[in-house]
Amino acid sequence: AQKITQTQPGMFVQEKEAVTLDCTYDTSDPSYGLFWYKQPSSGEMIFLIYQGSYDQQNATEGRYSLNFQKARKSANLVISASQLGDSAMYFCAMREAPGSARQLTFGSGTQLTVLP
Amino acid sequence: DTAVSQTPKYLVTQMGNDKSIKCEQNLGHDTMYWYKQDSKKFLKIMFSYNNKELIINETVPNRFSPKSPDKAHLNLHINSLELGDSAVYFCASSPDSSSYEQYFGPGTRLTVT
């Protein structure tokens, strides 16, 4: 089964509007971390935001917030006031704790295009 | 200062050749990783080293051999390159193997012709 599912291969949003990128995950581990990364066309992976499974509050970093719904196993990324520079591929990722090794498992990504 | 650096950024080579990609981190982290991003943008873990010791080795052809001379470096050597090896390879590091956060390098785009 897919551990991380991003059901939106592509999204469009008008500049200055908010957009939500969906992410659902599957794990039986009580301790895990959820991440969002941005990959612009230049190719680098940029860390955006992190949510721990035991965190009570939703994570926020500037214009990024993570809508964490633990019972639904969803970790959607909300970008407020979209900017043209937000156009990029966005990856949701999870780190579980399988034994002593922890690795990131990535979703398939969502290509976000911000329209002027 | 670049936290996680990779060289080269681009690598174009012919089938059958042997090539290496180097990764260095100046964060003082104990754990380093190699990920492969294929043409469909899917990212998958390949290897992880903790303090120079291999801790994750996913199902990767044995033509791929990671080497960690010290905990700040994790190099990836690929023998007998094949067309299917064309991808972007990312190095990453984390403070230790139990940490959640990871920091990525800029990636190396490998093209095998």
Coordinates of C-alpha atoms in Angstrom, one line a residue:
Chain A
A1 CA 0.0 0.0 0.0
Q2 CA 1.1 3.6 -0.7
K3 CA 2.4 5.2 2.4
I4 CA 2.0 8.7 1.1
T5 CA -0.7 9.7 -1.3
Q6 CA -0.9 13.0 -3.2
T7 CA -4.0 12.8 -5.3
Q8 CA -3.5 16.1 -7.2
P9 CA -0.9 15.7 -9.9
G10 CA -1.4 19.4 -10.9
M11 CA -3.1 22.4 -9.3
F12 CA -3.6 26.0 -10.5
V13 CA -4.2 29.0 -8.3
Q14 CA -4.6 32.7 -8.9
E15 CA -1.9 34.9 -7.5
K16 CA -2.7 36.2 -4.0
E17 CA -5.3 33.4 -3.3
A18 CA -4.8 30.6 -0.9
V19 CA -4.4 27.0 -2.1
T20 CA -4.5 23.6 -0.3
L21 CA -2.4 20.7 -1.5
D22 CA -3.6 17.3 -0.3
C23 CA -1.7 14.6 1.4
T24 CA -2.8 11.4 3.1
Y25 CA -0.5 8.9 4.8
D26 CA -0.6 5.4 6.1
T27 CA 1.3 4.2 9.1
S28 CA 0.8 2.0 12.1
D29 CA 3.7 3.6 13.9
P30 CA 2.5 6.0 16.7
S31 CA 5.6 8.1 16.3
Y32 CA 6.2 9.7 12.9
G33 CA 7.0 13.0 11.2
L34 CA 5.3 14.7 8.3
F35 CA 7.1 17.0 5.9
W36 CA 6.5 19.2 2.9
Y37 CA 9.2 20.0 0.4
K38 CA 9.2 22.4 -2.5
Q39 CA 11.1 21.6 -5.7
P40 CA 11.2 24.5 -8.1
S41 CA 12.2 24.0 -11.8
S42 CA 15.8 24.5 -10.8
G43 CA 15.7 21.1 -9.1
E44 CA 16.7 21.7 -5.5
M45 CA 14.6 20.3 -2.6
I46 CA 13.6 23.0 -0.2
F47 CA 12.2 22.1 3.2
L48 CA 9.0 24.0 4.0
I49 CA 7.3 22.7 7.1
Y50 CA 7.3 19.8 9.6
Q51 CA 4.6 18.3 11.8
G52 CA 5.3 15.7 14.5
S53 CA 2.7 13.0 15.2
Y54 CA 2.5 14.1 18.8
D55 CA 2.3 17.8 18.1
Q56 CA -1.0 19.2 19.4
Q57 CA -1.1 22.3 17.2
N58 CA -0.8 22.6 13.4
A59 CA 2.6 23.7 12.2
T60 CA 3.0 27.1 10.6
E61 CA 5.9 28.7 8.8
G62 CA 5.2 32.1 7.4
R63 CA 2.7 31.6 4.5
Y64 CA 2.8 27.9 4.9
S65 CA 0.6 26.0 7.3
L66 CA 0.0 22.3 7.7
N67 CA -3.6 21.1 8.3
F68 CA -2.9 18.0 10.4
Q69 CA -5.9 15.7 10.9
K70 CA -4.5 12.7 12.7
A71 CA -7.7 10.6 12.7
R72 CA -8.1 11.1 9.0
K73 CA -4.3 10.6 8.5
S74 CA -4.1 13.7 6.4
A75 CA -1.5 16.4 6.4
N76 CA -2.5 19.0 3.8
L77 CA -0.3 22.0 3.0
V78 CA -2.0 25.4 2.9
I79 CA -0.2 28.2 1.1
S80 CA -1.8 31.6 1.8
A81 CA -1.5 34.6 -0.5
S82 CA 0.1 32.7 -3.4
Q83 CA 3.0 34.3 -5.2
L84 CA 4.3 33.6 -8.7
G85 CA 7.5 32.2 -7.1
D86 CA 5.4 29.5 -5.4
S87 CA 5.0 27.7 -8.8
A88 CA 6.9 24.4 -8.2
M89 CA 6.5 20.8 -7.5
Y90 CA 5.4 20.1 -3.9
F91 CA 6.2 16.8 -2.1
C92 CA 4.6 15.4 1.0
A93 CA 6.9 13.0 3.0
M94 CA 6.8 10.9 6.1
R95 CA 9.4 9.6 8.4
E96 CA 8.5 6.6 10.5
A97 CA 10.6 4.8 13.1
P98 CA 11.2 1.4 11.6
G99 CA 13.6 0.0 14.1
S100 CA 16.7 2.1 14.4
A101 CA 16.6 3.5 10.9
R102 CA 14.4 6.4 9.8
Q103 CA 14.0 7.3 6.1
L104 CA 11.8 9.7 4.3
T105 CA 9.0 8.2 2.2
F106 CA 7.8 10.6 -0.5
G107 CA 4.5 11.1 -2.2
S108 CA 4.3 11.5 -6.0
G109 CA 4.1 15.2 -5.8
T110 CA 1.8 18.0 -6.9
Q111 CA 2.8 20.5 -9.6
L112 CA 1.5 23.9 -8.5
T113 CA 1.1 26.7 -11.0
V114 CA 0.4 30.2 -9.8
L115 CA -1.4 32.3 -12.4
P116 CA -0.8 36.1 -12.6
Chain B
D1 CA 28.0 28.5 3.3
T2 CA 26.4 25.5 1.6
A3 CA 25.1 23.0 4.1
V4 CA 25.0 20.0 1.9
S5 CA 26.9 20.1 -1.3
Q6 CA 27.1 17.7 -4.2
T7 CA 29.5 17.5 -7.2
P8 CA 29.0 17.5 -10.0
K9 CA 25.7 19.2 -10.5
Y10 CA 25.4 17.7 -14.0
L11 CA 26.9 14.5 -15.3
V12 CA 26.5 13.2 -18.9
T13 CA 28.2 9.9 -19.7
Q14 CA 27.9 6.9 -21.9
M15 CA 26.6 3.4 -21.1
G16 CA 29.1 1.1 -19.6
N17 CA 31.1 3.8 -17.9
D18 CA 31.9 4.1 -14.2
K19 CA 31.2 7.4 -12.4
S20 CA 31.1 8.8 -8.9
I21 CA 29.0 11.5 -7.3
K22 CA 30.4 13.2 -4.2
C23 CA 28.5 14.6 -1.2
E24 CA 29.7 16.7 1.7
Q25 CA 27.9 18.2 4.6
N26 CA 29.3 20.8 7.0
L27 CA 26.5 20.6 9.5
G28 CA 28.2 18.2 11.8
H29 CA 25.5 15.6 11.2
D30 CA 26.0 11.9 11.8
T31 CA 23.6 10.5 9.2
M32 CA 23.7 10.8 5.4
Y33 CA 21.4 9.5 2.7
W34 CA 21.2 9.0 -1.1
Y35 CA 17.9 9.4 -2.8
K36 CA 17.1 8.8 -6.5
Q37 CA 14.4 10.9 -8.3
D38 CA 13.3 9.3 -11.5
S39 CA 11.9 10.9 -14.6
K40 CA 8.4 10.9 -13.1
K41 CA 9.7 12.9 -10.2
F42 CA 9.3 10.0 -7.7
L43 CA 11.9 10.1 -4.9
K44 CA 13.1 6.9 -3.3
I45 CA 15.7 6.2 -0.7
M46 CA 18.8 4.2 -1.8
F47 CA 21.2 4.2 1.1
S48 CA 21.8 5.7 4.5
Y49 CA 25.0 5.9 6.5
N50 CA 25.3 6.7 10.2
N51 CA 28.8 7.6 11.4
K52 CA 30.3 5.9 8.4
E53 CA 28.3 2.7 8.8
L54 CA 25.6 1.5 6.4
I55 CA 22.2 1.4 8.0
I56 CA 19.8 1.4 5.1
N57 CA 20.4 -0.4 1.9
E58 CA 17.2 -0.5 -0.2
T59 CA 16.9 -2.8 -3.2
V60 CA 19.5 -1.2 -5.4
P61 CA 21.6 -3.0 -8.0
N62 CA 25.0 -3.8 -6.7
R63 CA 26.5 -1.6 -9.4
F64 CA 25.8 1.2 -6.9
S65 CA 28.3 1.3 -4.1
P66 CA 28.2 4.1 -1.5
K67 CA 31.4 5.0 0.4
S68 CA 31.7 7.1 3.5
P69 CA 35.3 8.0 4.2
D70 CA 34.2 10.1 7.2
K71 CA 30.8 11.2 8.6
A72 CA 30.9 14.4 6.6
H73 CA 31.1 12.7 3.2
L74 CA 29.0 10.1 1.5
N75 CA 30.0 9.3 -2.1
L76 CA 28.1 7.2 -4.6
H77 CA 30.0 5.2 -7.1
I78 CA 28.1 3.6 -10.0
N79 CA 29.7 0.9 -12.2
S80 CA 28.7 -0.1 -15.7
L81 CA 26.1 2.7 -16.1
E82 CA 22.8 1.8 -17.8
L83 CA 20.3 4.1 -19.5
G84 CA 17.9 3.4 -16.6
D85 CA 20.3 5.0 -14.2
S86 CA 19.5 8.4 -15.7
A87 CA 17.9 10.4 -12.8
V88 CA 18.5 13.1 -10.3
Y89 CA 20.4 11.9 -7.3
F90 CA 20.0 13.7 -4.0
C91 CA 22.2 13.6 -1.0
A92 CA 20.7 14.5 2.4
S93 CA 21.8 14.6 6.0
S94 CA 20.2 14.6 9.4
P95 CA 21.7 15.1 12.9
D96 CA 21.5 11.4 13.7
S97 CA 19.6 8.3 12.6
S98 CA 16.7 9.0 15.1
S99 CA 16.2 12.7 14.0
Y100 CA 13.3 13.6 11.9
E101 CA 14.6 16.5 9.9
Q102 CA 16.7 16.1 6.8
Y103 CA 18.6 18.6 4.7
F104 CA 19.0 18.0 1.0
G105 CA 21.8 18.8 -1.3
P106 CA 21.1 20.5 -4.7
G107 CA 21.0 17.2 -6.6
T108 CA 23.1 15.7 -9.4
R109 CA 21.4 15.2 -12.7
L110 CA 22.9 12.1 -14.3
T111 CA 22.2 11.4 -18.0
V112 CA 23.4 8.2 -19.5
T113 CA 23.5 8.1 -23.3

